[in-house]
Short mmCIF file of C-alpha atoms in Angstrom, two decimals:
data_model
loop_
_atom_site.label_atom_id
_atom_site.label_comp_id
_atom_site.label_asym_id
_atom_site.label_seq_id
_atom_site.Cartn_x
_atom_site.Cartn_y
_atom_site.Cartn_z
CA UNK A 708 1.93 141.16 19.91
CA UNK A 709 5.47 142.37 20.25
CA UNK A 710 8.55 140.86 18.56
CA UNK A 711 9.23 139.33 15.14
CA UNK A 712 6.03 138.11 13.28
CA UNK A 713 7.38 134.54 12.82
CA UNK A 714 6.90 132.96 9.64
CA UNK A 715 7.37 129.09 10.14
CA UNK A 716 5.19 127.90 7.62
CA UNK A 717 4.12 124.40 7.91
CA UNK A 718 5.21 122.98 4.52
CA UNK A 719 6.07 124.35 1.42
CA UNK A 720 4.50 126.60 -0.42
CA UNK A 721 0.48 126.03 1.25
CA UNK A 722 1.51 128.30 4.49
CA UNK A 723 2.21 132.39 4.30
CA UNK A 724 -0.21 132.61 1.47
CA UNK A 725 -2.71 130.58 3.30
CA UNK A 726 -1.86 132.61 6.16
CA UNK A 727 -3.19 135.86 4.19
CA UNK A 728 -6.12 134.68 1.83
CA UNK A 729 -9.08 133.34 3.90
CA UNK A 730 -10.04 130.05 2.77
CA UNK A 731 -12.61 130.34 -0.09
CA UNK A 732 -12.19 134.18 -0.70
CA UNK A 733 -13.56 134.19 -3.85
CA UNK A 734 -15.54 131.59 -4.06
CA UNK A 735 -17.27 133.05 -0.70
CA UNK A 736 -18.73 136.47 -3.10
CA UNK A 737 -20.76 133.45 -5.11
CA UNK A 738 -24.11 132.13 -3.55
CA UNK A 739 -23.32 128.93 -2.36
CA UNK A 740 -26.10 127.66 -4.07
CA UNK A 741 -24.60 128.63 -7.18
CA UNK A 742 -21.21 127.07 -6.98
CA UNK A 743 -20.33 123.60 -8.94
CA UNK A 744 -17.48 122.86 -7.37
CA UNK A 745 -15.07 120.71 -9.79
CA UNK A 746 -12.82 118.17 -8.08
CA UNK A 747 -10.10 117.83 -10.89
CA UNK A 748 -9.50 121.29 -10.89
CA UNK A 749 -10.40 122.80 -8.07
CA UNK A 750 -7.66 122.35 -4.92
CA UNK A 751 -8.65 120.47 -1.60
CA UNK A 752 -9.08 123.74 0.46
CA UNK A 753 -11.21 125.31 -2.36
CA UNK A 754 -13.61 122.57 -3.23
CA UNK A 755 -13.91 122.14 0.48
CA UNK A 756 -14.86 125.91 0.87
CA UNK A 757 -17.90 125.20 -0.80
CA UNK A 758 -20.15 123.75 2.37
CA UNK A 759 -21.82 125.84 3.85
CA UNK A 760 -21.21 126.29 7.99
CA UNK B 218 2.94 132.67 14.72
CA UNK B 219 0.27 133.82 12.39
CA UNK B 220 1.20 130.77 10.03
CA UNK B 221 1.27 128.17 12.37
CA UNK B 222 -2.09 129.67 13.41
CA UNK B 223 -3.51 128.56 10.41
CA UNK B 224 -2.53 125.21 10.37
CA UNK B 225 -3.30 124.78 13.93
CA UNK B 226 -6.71 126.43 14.18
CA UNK B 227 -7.91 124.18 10.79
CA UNK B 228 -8.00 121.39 13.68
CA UNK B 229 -7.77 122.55 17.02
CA UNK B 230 -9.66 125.78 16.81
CA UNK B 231 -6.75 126.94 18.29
CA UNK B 232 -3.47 129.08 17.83
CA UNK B 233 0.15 128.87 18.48
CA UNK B 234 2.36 131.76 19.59
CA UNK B 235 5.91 131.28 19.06
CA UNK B 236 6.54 132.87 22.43
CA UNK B 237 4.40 130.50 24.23
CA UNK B 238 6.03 127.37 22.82
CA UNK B 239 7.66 126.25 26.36
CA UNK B 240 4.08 126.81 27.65
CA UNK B 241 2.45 124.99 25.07
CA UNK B 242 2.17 121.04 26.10
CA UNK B 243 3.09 118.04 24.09
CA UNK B 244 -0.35 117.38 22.79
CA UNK B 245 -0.14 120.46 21.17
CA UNK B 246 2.94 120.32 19.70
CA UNK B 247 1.99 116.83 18.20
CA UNK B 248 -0.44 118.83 16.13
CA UNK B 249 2.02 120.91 14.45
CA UNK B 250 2.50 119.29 11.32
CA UNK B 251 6.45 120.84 11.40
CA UNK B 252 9.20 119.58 13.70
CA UNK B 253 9.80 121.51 16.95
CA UNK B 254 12.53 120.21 18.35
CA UNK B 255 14.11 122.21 22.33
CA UNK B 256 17.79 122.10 23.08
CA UNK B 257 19.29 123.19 25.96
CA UNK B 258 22.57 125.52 25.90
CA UNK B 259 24.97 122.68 25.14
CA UNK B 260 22.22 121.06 22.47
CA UNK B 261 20.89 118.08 24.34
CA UNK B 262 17.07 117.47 23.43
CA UNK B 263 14.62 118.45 25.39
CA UNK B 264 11.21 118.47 23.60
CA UNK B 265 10.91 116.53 20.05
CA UNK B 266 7.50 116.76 18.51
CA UNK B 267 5.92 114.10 16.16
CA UNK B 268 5.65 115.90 13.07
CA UNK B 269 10.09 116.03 13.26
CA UNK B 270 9.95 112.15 14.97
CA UNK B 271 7.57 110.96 11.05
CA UNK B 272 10.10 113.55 9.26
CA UNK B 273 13.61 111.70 11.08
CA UNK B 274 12.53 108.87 11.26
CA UNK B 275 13.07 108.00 14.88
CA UNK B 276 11.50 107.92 18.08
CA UNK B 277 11.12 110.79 20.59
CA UNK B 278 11.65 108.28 23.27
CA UNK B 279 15.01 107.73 22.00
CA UNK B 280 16.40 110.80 21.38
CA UNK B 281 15.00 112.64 24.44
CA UNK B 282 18.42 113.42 26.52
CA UNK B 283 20.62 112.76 23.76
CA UNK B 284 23.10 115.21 22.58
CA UNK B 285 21.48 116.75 19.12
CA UNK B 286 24.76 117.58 17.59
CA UNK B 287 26.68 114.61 18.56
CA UNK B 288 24.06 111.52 18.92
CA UNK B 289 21.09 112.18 16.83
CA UNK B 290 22.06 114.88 13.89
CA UNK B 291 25.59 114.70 13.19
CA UNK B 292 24.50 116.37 10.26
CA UNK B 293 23.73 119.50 11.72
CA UNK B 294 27.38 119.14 13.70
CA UNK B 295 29.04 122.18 11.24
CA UNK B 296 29.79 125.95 11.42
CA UNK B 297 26.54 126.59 8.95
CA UNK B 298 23.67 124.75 12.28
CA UNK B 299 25.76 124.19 15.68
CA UNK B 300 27.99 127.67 14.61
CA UNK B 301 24.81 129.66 14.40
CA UNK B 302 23.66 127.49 17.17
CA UNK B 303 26.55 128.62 19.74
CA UNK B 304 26.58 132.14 18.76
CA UNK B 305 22.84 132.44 19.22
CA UNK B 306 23.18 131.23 22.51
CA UNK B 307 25.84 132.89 23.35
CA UNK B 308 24.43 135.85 22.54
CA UNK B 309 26.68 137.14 19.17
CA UNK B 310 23.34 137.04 17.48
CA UNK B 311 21.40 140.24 17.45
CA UNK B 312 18.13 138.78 16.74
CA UNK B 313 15.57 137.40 18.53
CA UNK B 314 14.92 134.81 15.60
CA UNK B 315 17.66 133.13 13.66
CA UNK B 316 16.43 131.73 10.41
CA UNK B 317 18.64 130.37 8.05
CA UNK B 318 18.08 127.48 5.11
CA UNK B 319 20.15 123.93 5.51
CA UNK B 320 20.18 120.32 4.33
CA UNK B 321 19.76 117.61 6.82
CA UNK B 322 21.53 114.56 5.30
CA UNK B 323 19.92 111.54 6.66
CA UNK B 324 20.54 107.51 5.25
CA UNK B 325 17.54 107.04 4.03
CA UNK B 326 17.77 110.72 1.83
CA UNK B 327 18.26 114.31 2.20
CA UNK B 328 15.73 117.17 2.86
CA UNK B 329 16.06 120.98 2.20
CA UNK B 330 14.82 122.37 5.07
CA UNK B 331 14.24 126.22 6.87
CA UNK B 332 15.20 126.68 10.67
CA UNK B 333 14.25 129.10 12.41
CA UNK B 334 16.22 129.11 16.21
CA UNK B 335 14.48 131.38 19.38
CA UNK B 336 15.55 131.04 22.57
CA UNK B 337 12.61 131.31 24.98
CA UNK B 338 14.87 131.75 28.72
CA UNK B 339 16.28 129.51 31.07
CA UNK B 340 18.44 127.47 28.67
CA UNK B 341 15.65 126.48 26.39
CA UNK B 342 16.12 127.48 22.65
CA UNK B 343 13.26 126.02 19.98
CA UNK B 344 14.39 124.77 16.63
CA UNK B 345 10.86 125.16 14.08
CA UNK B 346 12.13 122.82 11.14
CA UNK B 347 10.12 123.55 8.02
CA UNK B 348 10.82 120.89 5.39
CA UNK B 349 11.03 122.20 2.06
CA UNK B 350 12.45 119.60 -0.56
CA UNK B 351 13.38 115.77 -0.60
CA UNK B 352 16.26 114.33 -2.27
CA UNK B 353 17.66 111.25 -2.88
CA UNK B 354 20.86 110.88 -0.32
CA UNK B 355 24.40 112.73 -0.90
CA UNK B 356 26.82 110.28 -1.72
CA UNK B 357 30.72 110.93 -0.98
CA UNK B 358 30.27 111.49 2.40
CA UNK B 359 31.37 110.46 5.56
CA UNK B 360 29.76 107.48 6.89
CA UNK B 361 29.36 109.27 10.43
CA UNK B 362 28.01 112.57 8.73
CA UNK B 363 24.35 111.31 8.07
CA UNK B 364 21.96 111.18 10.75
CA UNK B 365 22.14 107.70 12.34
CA UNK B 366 18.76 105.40 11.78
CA UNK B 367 16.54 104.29 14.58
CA UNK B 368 17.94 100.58 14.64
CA UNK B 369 21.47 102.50 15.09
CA UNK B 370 20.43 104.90 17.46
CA UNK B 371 18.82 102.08 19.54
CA UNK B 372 20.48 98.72 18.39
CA UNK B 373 18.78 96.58 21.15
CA UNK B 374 15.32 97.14 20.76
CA UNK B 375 15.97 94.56 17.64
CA UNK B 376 16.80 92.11 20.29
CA UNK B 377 13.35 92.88 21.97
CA UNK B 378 11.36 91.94 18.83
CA UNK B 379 10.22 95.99 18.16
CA UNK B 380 8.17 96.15 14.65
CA UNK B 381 8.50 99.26 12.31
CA UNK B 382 6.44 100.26 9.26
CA UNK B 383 8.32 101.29 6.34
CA UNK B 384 9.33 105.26 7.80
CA UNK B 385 11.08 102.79 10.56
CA UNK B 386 7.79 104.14 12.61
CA UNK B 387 7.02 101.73 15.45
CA UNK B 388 3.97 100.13 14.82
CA UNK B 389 1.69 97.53 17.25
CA UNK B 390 -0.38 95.39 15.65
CA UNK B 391 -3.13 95.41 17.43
CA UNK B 392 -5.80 92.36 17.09
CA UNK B 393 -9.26 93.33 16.59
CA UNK B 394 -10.33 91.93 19.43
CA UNK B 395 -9.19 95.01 21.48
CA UNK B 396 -12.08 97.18 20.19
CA UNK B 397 -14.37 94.49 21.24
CA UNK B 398 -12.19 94.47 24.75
CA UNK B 399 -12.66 98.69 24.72
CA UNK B 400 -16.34 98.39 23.94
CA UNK B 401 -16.91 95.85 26.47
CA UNK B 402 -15.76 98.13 29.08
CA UNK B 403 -17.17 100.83 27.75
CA UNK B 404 -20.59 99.57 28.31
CA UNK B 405 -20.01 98.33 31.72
CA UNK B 406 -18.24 101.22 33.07
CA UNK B 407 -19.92 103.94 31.50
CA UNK B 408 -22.73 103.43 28.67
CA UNK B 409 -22.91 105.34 25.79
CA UNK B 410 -19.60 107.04 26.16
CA UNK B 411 -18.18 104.68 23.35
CA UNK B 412 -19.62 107.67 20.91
CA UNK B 413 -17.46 110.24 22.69
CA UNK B 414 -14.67 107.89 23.35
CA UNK B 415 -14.00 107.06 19.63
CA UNK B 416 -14.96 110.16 18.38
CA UNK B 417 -11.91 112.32 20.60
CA UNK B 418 -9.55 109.07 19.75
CA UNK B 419 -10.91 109.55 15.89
CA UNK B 420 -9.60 113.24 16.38
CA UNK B 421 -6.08 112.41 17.72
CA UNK B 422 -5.55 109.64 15.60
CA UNK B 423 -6.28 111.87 12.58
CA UNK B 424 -4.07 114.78 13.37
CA UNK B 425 -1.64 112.06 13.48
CA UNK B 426 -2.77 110.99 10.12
CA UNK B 427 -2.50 114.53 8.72
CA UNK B 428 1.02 114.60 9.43
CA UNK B 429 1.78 111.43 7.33
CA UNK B 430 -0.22 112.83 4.64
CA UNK B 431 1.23 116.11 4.51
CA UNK B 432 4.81 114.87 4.38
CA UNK B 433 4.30 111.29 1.91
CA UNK B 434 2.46 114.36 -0.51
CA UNK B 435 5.48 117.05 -0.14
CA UNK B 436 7.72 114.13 -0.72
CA UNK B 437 6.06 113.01 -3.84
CA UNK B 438 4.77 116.65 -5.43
CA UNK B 439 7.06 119.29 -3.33
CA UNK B 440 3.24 120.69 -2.39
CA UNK B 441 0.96 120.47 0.56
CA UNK B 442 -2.43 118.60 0.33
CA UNK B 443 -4.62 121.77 0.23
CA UNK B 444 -2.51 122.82 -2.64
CA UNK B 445 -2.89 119.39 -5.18
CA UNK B 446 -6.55 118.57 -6.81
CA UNK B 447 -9.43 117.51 -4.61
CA UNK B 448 -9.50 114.37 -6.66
CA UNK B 449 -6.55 113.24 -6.06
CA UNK B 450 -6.18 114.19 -2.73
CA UNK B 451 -9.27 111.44 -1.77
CA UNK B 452 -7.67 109.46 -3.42
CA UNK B 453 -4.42 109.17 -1.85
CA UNK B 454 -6.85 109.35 1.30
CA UNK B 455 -8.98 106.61 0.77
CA UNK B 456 -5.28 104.68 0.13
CA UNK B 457 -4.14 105.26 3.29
CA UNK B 458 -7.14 103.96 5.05
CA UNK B 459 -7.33 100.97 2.83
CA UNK B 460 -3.60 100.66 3.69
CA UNK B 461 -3.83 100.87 7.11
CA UNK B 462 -7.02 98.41 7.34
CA UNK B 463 -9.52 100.36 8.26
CA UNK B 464 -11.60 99.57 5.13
CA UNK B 465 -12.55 100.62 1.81
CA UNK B 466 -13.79 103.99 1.57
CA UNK B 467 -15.62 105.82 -1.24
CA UNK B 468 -16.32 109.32 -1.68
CA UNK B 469 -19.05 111.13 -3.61
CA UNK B 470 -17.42 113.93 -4.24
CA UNK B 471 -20.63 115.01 -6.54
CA UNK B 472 -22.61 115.44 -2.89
CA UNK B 473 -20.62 118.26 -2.47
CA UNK B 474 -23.51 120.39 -4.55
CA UNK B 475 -25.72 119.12 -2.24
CA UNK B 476 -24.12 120.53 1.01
CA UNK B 477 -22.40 117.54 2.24
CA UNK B 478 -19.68 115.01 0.71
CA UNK B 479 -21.05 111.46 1.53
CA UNK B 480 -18.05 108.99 2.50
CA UNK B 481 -19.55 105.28 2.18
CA UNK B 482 -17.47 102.82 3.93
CA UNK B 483 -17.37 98.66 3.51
CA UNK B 484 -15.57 96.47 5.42
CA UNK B 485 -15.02 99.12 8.42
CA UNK B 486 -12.67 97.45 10.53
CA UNK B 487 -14.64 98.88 13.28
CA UNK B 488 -17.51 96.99 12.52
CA UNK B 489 -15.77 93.53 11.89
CA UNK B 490 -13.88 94.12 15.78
CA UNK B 491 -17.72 94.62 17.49
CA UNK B 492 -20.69 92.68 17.85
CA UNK B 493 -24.02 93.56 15.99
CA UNK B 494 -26.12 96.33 17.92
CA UNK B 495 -28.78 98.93 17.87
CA UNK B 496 -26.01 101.94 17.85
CA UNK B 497 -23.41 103.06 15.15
CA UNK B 498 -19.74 102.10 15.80
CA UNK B 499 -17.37 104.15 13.40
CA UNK B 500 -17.21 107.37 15.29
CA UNK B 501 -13.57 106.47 15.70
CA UNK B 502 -12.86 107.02 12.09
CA UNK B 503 -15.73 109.83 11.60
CA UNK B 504 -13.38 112.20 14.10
CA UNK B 505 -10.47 110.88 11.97
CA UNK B 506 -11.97 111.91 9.33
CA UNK B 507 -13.21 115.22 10.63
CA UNK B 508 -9.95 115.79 11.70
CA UNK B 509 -8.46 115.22 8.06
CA UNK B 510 -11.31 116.94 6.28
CA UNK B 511 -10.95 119.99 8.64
CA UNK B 512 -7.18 120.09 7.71
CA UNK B 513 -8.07 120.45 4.29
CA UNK B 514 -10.49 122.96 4.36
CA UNK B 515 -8.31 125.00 6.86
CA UNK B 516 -11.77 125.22 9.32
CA UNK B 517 -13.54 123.16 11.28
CA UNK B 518 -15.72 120.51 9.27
CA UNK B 519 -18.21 117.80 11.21
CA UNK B 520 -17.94 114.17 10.05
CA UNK B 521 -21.65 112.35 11.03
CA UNK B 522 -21.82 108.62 10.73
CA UNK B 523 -25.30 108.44 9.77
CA UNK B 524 -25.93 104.86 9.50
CA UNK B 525 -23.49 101.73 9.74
CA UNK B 526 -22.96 97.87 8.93
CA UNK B 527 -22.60 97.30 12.34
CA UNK B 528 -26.53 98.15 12.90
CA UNK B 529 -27.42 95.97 9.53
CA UNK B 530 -27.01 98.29 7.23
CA UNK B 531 -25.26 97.07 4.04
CA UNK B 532 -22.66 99.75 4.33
CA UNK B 533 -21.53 102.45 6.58
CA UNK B 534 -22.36 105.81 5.54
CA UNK B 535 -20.87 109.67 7.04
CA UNK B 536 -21.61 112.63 5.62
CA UNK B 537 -19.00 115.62 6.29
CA UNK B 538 -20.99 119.21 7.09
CA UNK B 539 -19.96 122.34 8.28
CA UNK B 540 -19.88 122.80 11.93
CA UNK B 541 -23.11 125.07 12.03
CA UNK B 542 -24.93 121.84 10.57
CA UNK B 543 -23.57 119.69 13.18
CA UNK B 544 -26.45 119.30 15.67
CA UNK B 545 -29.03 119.02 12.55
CA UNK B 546 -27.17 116.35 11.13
CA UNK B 547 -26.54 114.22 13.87
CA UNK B 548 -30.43 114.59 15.69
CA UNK B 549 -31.29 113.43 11.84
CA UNK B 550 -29.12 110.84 12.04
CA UNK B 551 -30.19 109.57 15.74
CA UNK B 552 -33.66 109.56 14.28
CA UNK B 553 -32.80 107.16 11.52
CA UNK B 554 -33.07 109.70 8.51
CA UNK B 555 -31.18 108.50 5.50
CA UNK B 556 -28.97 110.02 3.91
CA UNK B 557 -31.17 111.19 0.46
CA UNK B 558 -33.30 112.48 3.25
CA UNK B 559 -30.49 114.66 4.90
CA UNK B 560 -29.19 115.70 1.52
CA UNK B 561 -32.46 117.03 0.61
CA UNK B 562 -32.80 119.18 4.12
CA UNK B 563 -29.18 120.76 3.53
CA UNK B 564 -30.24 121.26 -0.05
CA UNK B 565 -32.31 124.36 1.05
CA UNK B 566 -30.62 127.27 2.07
CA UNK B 567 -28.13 127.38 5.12
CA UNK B 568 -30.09 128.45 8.34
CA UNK B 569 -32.76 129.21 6.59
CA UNK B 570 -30.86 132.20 4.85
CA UNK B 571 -32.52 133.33 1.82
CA UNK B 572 -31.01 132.20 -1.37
CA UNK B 573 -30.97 135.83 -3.33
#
């Protein structure tokens, strides 16, 4: 739409580059079936890219 | 607002536009997890979302009407916020967005935060308040300088016996007995809706609850929730809801291979406040759930209670899908399937997609 893109991102840090990078990007080129996802390393919005649907 | 989009959409399937904001209703603005706050020309509150309410520590009841700059953020009473203020709305600003860094002193501590000012027409001018960093408060200044606290904004309501959690939130302790009250009627009036009933509260409640995870993790790591370890963002989860007495939840995060996270629950408060039936009773903390867990993964996620204490089971037990799995997931459940049982169906390949 017209006008300024606003960027009021939510908190610090998680919001413009959220904003760009679907959630998952690279995990999503791996067969899901494939994946171990690793809760120590792995953020919240990554491991949880890992179900399917 | 592309941003806000994002956080938005993760659990309301739905966007925000900046120039919409005076169309956009309350509800909606509750779900922000950033304060919104709408002044008129001469500053006095109109709108005051939750998200700013958790971050200042007062109610929106209270402060709607009041004078911003004079009553409620004295703080923001200098050239650097009401200056900009004025000459934005006077129009000296040649910009349709004002956005400009500041540091809200409040008692209680003082937070870096990033304003952004656009006026929308007809005297109404949005304030989007991102926090960014909290400090411990200035010292050396003014006693009138710092934002005033709840009790000082309202000094009567102590008279009236109001009870606030530690963030000075008001709180009503509710006796469990009310769910049995709510079911009760649920089952007279209408039957069956107490699955839909609890699982829309569930939602609400948990939007709420994403707020006051968001901002007790940027106070204590300067990062948002999707941004720290899974680990120990369950963790500080499964805190909260012991905290706030809804039980004791585990979570196998290992089921995630499997397609689904299992969350076992004991104690559910849910259970304790209803009498022993044929049908599940946690869907009020399933949509909480689903509304945290959908937060997290930035996209919609399904939270199934699949079988609970409250039908004889010795635990509760939800399993959080994707959305597509949904309707499989919760016909399994209706059936009776365990949970092994599920695990093993969502162990094949989604939608019967080939695995290659």
């Amino acid at each position: 739409m017209a006008g300024p893109a606003l960027a009021a991102p939510a908190l610090k840090g998680c919001s413009d580059r959220d904003a760009r990078r679907p959630a998952g990007e690279l995990l999503a080129r791996v067969p899901w079936e494939r994946r171990r996802p690793d809760p120590e390393r792995m953020t919240a919005e990554q491991f949880l890219s890992v179900l399917p649907g | 607002m592309s941003v806000t989009a994002a956080e938005v959409g993760a659990i309301a399937s739905r966007t925000i536009d900046p120039y919409r904001l005076d169309r956009t209703d309350d509800e909606e603005l509750d779900e922000l997890p950033f304060g919104v706050i709408c002044l008129d020309a001469e500053g006095t509150i109109l709108r005051y979302n939750a998200a700013e309410a958790r971050m200042a520590r007062l109610d929106r009841a209270d402060v709607i009407g009041r004078s911003f700059f004079g009553e409620v953020a004295p703080c923001a009473d200098t050239p650097e916020f009401r200056g900009r203020f004025d000459d934005y709305v006077a129009g000296r600003v040649d910009a349709p967005v004002l956005r400009f860094a500041y540091l809200f002193d409040f008692k209680f501590g003082a937070q870096d935060v990033e304003v952004e000012l656009l006026g929308l027409g007809e005297g109404r001018y949005y304030l989007l308040i991102n926090r960014r960093a909290f400090r411990p408060p200035r010292e050396g200044l003014d006693p009138g300088f710092p934002a005033p606290r709840q009790r000082e904004l309202v000094p009567a309501e102590q008279d009236v016996g109001a009870l606030r959690d530690s963030r000075e939130q008001r709180i009503v302790r509710a006796p469990l007995q009310l769910f049995e009250a709510l079911l009760r009627t649920c089952d007279r009036v209408a039957p069956k809706t107490w699955e839909v009933f609890c699982r829309e509260w569930g939602l609400q409640w948990g939007r709420r609850a994403v707020v006051d995870l968001e901002a007790e993790c940027l106070e204590r790591t300067g990062e948002s929730l999707r941004e720290r370890p899974m680990r120990e963002v369950v963790e500080r989860l499964v805190a909260y809801l012991e905290e706030q007495g809804w039980g004791g939840l585990t979570v196998d995060l290992a089921s995630a291979d499997a397609g689904g996270i299992v969350l076992e629950l004991e104690r559910s408060a849910l259970v304790a406040a209803t009498r022993r039936s044929d049908q599940r009773r946690c869907h009020l903390l399933a949509g909480m759930l689903a509304a945290v867990f959908s937060h997290l993964a930035a996209r919609r996620l399904h939270v199934e209670e699949v079988c609970c204490a409250g039908t004889g089971h010795a635990r509760c037990e939800m399993l959080v899908v994707g959305m597509t799995r949904r309707d499989t997931v919760g016909a399994l459940a209706r059936e009776g399937t365990d949970i092994p049982t599920i695990l093993d169906r969502l162990a094949g390949p989604p939608d019967g997609r080939p695995t290659s």
